[in-house]
Each structure stands twice: as structure tokens, then as C-alpha cells.
Coordinates of C-alpha atoms in Angstrom, one line a residue:
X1 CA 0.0 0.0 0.0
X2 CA 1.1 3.1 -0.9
X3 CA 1.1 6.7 1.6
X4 CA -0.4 9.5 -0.4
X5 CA 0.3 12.7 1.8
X6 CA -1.5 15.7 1.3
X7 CA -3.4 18.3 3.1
X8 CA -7.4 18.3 1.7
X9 CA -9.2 21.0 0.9
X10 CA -12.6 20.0 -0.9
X11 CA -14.1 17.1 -1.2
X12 CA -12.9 13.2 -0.6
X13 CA -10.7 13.2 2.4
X14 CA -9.7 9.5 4.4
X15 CA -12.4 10.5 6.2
X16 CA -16.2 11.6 4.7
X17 CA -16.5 14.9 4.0
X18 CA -19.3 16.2 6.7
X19 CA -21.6 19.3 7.8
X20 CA -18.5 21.6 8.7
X21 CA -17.2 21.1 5.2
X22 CA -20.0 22.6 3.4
X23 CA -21.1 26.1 2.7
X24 CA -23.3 27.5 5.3
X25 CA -27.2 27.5 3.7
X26 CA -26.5 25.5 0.7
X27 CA -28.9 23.9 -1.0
X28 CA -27.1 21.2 -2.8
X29 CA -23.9 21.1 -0.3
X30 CA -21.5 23.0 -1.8
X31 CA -17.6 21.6 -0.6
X32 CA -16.1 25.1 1.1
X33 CA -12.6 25.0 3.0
X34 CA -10.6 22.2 5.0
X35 CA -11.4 22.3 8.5
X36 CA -8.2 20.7 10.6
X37 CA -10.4 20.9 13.8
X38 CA -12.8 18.6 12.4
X39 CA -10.5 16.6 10.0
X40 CA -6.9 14.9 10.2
X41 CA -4.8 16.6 7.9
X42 CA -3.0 13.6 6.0
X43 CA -4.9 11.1 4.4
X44 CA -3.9 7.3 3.3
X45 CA -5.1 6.0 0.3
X46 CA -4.9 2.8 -1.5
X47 CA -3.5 3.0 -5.1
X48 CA -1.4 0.1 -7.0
X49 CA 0.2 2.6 -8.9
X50 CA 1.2 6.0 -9.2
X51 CA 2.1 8.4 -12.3
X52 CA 3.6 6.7 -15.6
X53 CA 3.1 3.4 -14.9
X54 CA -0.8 3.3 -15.4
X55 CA -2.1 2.4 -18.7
X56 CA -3.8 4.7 -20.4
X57 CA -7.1 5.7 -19.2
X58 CA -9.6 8.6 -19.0
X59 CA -11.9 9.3 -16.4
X60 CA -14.7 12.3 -17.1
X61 CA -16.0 14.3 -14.2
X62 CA -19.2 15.6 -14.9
X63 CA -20.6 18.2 -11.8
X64 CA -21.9 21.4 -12.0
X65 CA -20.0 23.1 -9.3
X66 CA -16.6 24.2 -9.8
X67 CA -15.6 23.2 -6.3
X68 CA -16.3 19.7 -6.6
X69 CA -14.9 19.2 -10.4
X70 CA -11.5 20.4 -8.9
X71 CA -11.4 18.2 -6.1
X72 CA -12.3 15.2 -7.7
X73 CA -9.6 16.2 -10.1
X74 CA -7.1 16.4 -7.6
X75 CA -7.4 13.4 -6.1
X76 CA -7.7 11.1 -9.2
X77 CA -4.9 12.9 -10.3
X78 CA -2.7 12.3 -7.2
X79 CA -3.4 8.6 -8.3
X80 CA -1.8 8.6 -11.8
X81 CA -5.3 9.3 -13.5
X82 CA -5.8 11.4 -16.8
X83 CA -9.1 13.8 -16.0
X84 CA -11.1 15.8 -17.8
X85 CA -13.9 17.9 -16.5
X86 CA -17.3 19.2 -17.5
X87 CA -19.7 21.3 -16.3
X88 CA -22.7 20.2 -18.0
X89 CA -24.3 17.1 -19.9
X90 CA -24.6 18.8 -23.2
X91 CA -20.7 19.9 -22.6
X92 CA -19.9 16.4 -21.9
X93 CA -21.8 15.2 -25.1
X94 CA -20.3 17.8 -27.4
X95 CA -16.8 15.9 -26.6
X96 CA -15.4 13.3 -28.6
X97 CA -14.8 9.7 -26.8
X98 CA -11.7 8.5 -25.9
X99 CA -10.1 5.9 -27.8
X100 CA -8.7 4.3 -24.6
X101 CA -10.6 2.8 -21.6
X102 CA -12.8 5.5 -20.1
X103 CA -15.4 5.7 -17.8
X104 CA -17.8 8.8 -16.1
X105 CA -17.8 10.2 -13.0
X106 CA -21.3 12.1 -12.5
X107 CA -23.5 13.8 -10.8
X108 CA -27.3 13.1 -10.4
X109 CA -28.5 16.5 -9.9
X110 CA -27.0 18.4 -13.0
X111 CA -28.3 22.1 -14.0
X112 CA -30.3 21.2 -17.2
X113 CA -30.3 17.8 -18.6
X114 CA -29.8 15.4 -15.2
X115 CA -27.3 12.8 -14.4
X116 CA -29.8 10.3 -15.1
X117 CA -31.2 11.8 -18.6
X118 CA -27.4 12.1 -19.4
X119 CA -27.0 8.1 -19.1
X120 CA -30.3 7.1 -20.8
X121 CA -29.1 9.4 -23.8
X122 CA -25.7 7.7 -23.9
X123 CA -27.4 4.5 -23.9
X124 CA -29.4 5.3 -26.7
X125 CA -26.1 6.8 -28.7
X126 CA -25.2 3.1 -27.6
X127 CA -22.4 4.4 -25.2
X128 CA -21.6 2.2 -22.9
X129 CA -19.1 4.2 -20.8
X130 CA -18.9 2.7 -17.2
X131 CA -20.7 5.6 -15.1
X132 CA -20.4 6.2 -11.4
X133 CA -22.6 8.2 -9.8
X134 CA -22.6 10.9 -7.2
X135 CA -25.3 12.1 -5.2
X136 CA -26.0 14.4 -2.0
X137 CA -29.5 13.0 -1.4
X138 CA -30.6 10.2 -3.4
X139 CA -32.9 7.7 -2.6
X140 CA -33.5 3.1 -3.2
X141 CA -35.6 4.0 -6.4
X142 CA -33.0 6.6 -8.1
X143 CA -29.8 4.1 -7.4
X144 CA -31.6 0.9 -8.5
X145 CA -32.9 3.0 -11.9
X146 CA -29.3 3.9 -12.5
X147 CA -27.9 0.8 -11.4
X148 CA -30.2 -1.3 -13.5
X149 CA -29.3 1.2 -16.4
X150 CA -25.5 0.0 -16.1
X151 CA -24.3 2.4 -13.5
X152 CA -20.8 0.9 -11.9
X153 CA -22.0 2.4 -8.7
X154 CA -24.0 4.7 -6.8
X155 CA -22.0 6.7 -4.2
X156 CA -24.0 8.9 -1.6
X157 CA -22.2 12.1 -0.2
X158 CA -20.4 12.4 2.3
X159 CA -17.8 9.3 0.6
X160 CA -14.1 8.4 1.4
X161 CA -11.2 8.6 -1.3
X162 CA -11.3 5.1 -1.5
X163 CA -14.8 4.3 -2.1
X164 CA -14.1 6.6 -5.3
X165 CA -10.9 5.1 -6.7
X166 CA -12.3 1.8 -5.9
X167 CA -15.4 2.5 -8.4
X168 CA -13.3 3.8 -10.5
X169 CA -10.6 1.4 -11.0
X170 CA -13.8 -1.3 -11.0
X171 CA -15.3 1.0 -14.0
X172 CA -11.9 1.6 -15.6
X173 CA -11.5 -2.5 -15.5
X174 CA -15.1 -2.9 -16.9
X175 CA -14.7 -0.3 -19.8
X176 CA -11.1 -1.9 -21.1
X177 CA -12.5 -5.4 -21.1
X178 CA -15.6 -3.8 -23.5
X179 CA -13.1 -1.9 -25.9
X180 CA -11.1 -5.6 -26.1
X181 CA -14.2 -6.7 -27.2
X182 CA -14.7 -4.2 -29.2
X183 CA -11.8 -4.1 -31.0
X184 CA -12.2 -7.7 -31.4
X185 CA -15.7 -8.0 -33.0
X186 CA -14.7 -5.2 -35.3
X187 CA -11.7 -6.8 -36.6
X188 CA -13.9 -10.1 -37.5
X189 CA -16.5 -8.0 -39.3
X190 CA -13.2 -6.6 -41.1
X191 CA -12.6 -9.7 -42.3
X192 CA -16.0 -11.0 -43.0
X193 CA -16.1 -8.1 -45.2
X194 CA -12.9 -9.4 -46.8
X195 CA -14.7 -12.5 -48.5
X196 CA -16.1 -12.7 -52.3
X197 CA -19.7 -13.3 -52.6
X198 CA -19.8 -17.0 -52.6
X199 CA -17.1 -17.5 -50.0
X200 CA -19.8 -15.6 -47.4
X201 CA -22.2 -18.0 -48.9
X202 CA -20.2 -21.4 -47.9
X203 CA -19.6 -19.6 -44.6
X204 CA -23.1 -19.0 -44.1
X205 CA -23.7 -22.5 -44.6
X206 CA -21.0 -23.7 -42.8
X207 CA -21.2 -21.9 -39.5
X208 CA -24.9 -23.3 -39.6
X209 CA -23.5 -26.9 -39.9
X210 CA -24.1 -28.3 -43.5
X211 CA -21.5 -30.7 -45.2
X212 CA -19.8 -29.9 -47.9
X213 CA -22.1 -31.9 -49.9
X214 CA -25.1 -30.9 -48.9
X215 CA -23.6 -27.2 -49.4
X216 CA -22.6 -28.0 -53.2
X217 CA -26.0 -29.3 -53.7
X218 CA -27.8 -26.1 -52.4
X219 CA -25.5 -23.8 -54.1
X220 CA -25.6 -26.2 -57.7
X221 CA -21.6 -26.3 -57.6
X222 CA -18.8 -29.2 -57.2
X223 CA -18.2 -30.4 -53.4
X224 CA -14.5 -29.9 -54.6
X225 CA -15.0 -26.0 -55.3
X226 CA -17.0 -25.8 -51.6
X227 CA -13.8 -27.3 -49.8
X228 CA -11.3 -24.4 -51.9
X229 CA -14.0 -21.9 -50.8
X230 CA -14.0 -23.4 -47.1
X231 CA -10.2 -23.3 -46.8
X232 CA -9.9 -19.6 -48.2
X233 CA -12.8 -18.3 -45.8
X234 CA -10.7 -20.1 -42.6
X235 CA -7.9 -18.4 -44.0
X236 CA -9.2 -15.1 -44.3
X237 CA -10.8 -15.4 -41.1
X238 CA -8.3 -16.6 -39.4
X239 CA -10.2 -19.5 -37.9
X240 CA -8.3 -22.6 -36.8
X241 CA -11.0 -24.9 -36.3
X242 CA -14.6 -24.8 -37.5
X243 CA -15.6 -24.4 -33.5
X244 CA -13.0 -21.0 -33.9
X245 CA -15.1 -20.2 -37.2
X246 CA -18.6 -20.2 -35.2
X247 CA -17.6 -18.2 -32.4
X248 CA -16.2 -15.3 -34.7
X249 CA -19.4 -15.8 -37.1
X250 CA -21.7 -15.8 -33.8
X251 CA -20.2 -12.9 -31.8
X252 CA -19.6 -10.7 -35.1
X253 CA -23.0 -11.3 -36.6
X254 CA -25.4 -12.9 -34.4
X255 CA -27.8 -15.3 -35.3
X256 CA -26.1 -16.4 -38.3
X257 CA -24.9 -19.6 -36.6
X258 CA -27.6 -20.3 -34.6
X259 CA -29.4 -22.7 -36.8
X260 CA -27.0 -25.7 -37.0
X261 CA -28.5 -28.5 -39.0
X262 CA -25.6 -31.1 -40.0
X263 CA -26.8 -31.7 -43.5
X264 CA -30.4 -30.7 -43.5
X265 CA -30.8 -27.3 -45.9
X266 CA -32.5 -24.3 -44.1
X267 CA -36.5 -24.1 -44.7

């Protein structure tokens, strides 16, 4: 475990930020200054790594108070973290995506367009960020409609450092497994897109479990010409098994391989 020594002065001490840390009469609880009466001044957090070392990664802060957005910053900063902030959902939406892992950082109660609108729009845009929410006074229906939505988590203010970096990392984690995957289905679609015509046409009927014969028949052409065809789509495809071949076929276009039917042509 690593010591991370630094005086606080906003939000996300070791210890939850309370009462005394807020603005006097406001509304939405406003982070004002460090008190050291009511708060140790060095905190300990838990980080696996620190600065260079960290893959690439980019964690958005979305909050409408000023205060906030820099002390979030701060501290995901002092853990090796690449931020950027925004004020609003349509700011946030008006940004392009970053092509590394990624996740959100947000705040329910936006000025405008909510934290909650925001993520149902992302999910229609068919962004699948990793979001973690913030909120000063949520309730059981609000987390379990963001959780349900595919929120990472749902963290109620006052929260500790940790219980932020831990989200984070978690959504970080989540988000590079989904651009693996990604990047994965899109290079298989790549090189479905690389086959001729009738090469898609045996791999249609492959994937679905005809024989060769049964494939010449149906497509009025030599058994000999569907096993050439066979080998060049494994090929392209780089597919070392016909098992390798359905899994690519199924995950890049699914369905297609669903109707296996070892010799019997489709209805």
C-alpha cells in the first residue's frame, strides 16, 4: 500500500466529507474550505500505482460546481489518473470519446439535462461508458434505476477517497474489457467483409452446420469448389477450427450460426 500525503481541501478526504465542510445554507452542499479541527490533515489512500506506470485511461468528471470538479480532479490525479472535467451534460456530449478505456464520473443533480437523462441518452447513442454516480440525497428507487441502467455504482455524499478510486478502478476494468471486445468484433467483421460473394455463402452454410455436400448441392456447384471456398474463408478469417469459425461468425454477426442443422438445408 502506498502513503499519499496531502493536506485536503474540498471534497474526498480518508475521512467523509461532513456538515462543517460545506457552505453554510446551501442547497445542494456546496464543498467550502478544509477544517483541521474537524478533520486529520494527512490522508492514506490505497492505489497500485502511481504516475507513468498506469495504462492509459480517462476518467470524465461531470458536476456542475466548480468546487467539486476540482477536487475530484485532484485526487484522481494524485493517483496517476488522466481527468477531464465538465460542467454540464450537453458539454460532456459535445466531446469526442476517448479511444482508450474510459469511464464517467457524475453527478445526479445536474443544471439542465440530469445525471440520469445524461445516461439514458448515452445509452441510446449506444455508449456504454462505465458511469459512477454521485449524489448528495438520493434515494433506493434513483440508485436501483441507474444501477439497473448500467451504473458501476451509486455513491451517496459524504464518501471516502477510496470508495471513489475503488469505483473507479472497477469502471476503468469494466470499460477496457468492452473496448477488447470491441476491438475484437470489429476486426472479425473486417474480415467477414474481406470474402467474395460466394465465399460468405459457404460460410453461411458452414457456420450453420451443412457438409460440404449438402452445401454444393444447395448452391448447384462441385463439393470440390466448396472445400477451396472453405479453406480460403478459414484463412481469411483466421479461424483454426470450424468451432474457432462459429464463435467469430456468432459474436460478429449474431444469429447467423444459430441454426446448425448437419446436412439438412434451411426451410
Amino acid at each position: 500500500m502506498q502513503r499519499l500525503c496531502q493536506r485536503g481541501v474540498d471534497l474526498g478526504q480518508g475521512d467523509p466529507v461532513g456538515p462543517a465542510c460545506r457552505e453554510k445554507g446551501s442547497p445542494r452542499g456546496r464543498f467550502a474550505a478544509y477544517s483541521e479541527s474537524n478533520h486529520p490533515p494527512w490522508r492514506e489512500v490505497r492505489v497500485s500505482s502511481v504516475g507513468p506506470s498506469r495504462p492509459a485511461c480517462v476518467v470524465s468528471i461531470v458536476d456542475d460546481d466548480a468546487a467539486v470538479r476540482e477536487a475530484l480532479s485532484s485526487l484522481l490525479r494524485s493517483v496517476g489518473r488522466e481527468v477531464r472535467t465538465f460542467a454540464s451534460a450537453s458539454e460532456f456530449l459535445a466531446a469526442a470519446r476517448p479511444p482508450v478505456p474510459a469511464c464517467i464520473v457524475l453527478d445526479v443533480s445536474l443544471d439542465g439535462e440530469s445525471g440520469l437523462e445524461l445516461q439514458e441518452t448515452l445509452n441510446r447513442r449506444g455508449d456504454s461508458r462505465p458511469i459512477v454516480f454521485m449524489t448528495g440525497h438520493g434515494d433506493i428507487p434513483m440508485s436501483v434505476r441507474a444501477m439497473k441502467a448500467g451504473a458501476v455504482e451509486f455513491l451517496a455524499k459524504p464518501f471516502r477517497d477510496q470508495e471513489l478510486l475503488d469505483a473507479v478502478d472497477l469502471a476503468l476494468e469494466r470499460d477496457a474489457l468492452q473496448l477488447q471486445e470491441r476491438t475484437q468484433l470489429g476486426e472479425w467483421r473486417r474480415r467477414i467483409a474481406t470474402l467474395s460473394p460466394r465465399e460468405r455463402e459457404v460460410m453461411e452454410r458452414v457456420v450453420r452446420g451443412m457438409l460440404n455436400k449438402k452445401i454444393a448441392a444447395e448452391l448447384s456447384i462441385a463439393e470440390i469448389t466448396v472445400k477451396v471456398h472453405r479453406r480460403h474463408v478459414m484463412d481469411k478469417m483466421g479461424a483454426q477450427s470450424l468451432a474457432d469459425l462459429v464463435r467469430m461468425v456468432d459474436r460478429a454477426e449474431p444469429g447467423l450460426a444459430g441454426g446448425k442443422d448437419h446436412g439438412r438445408a434451411p426451410d
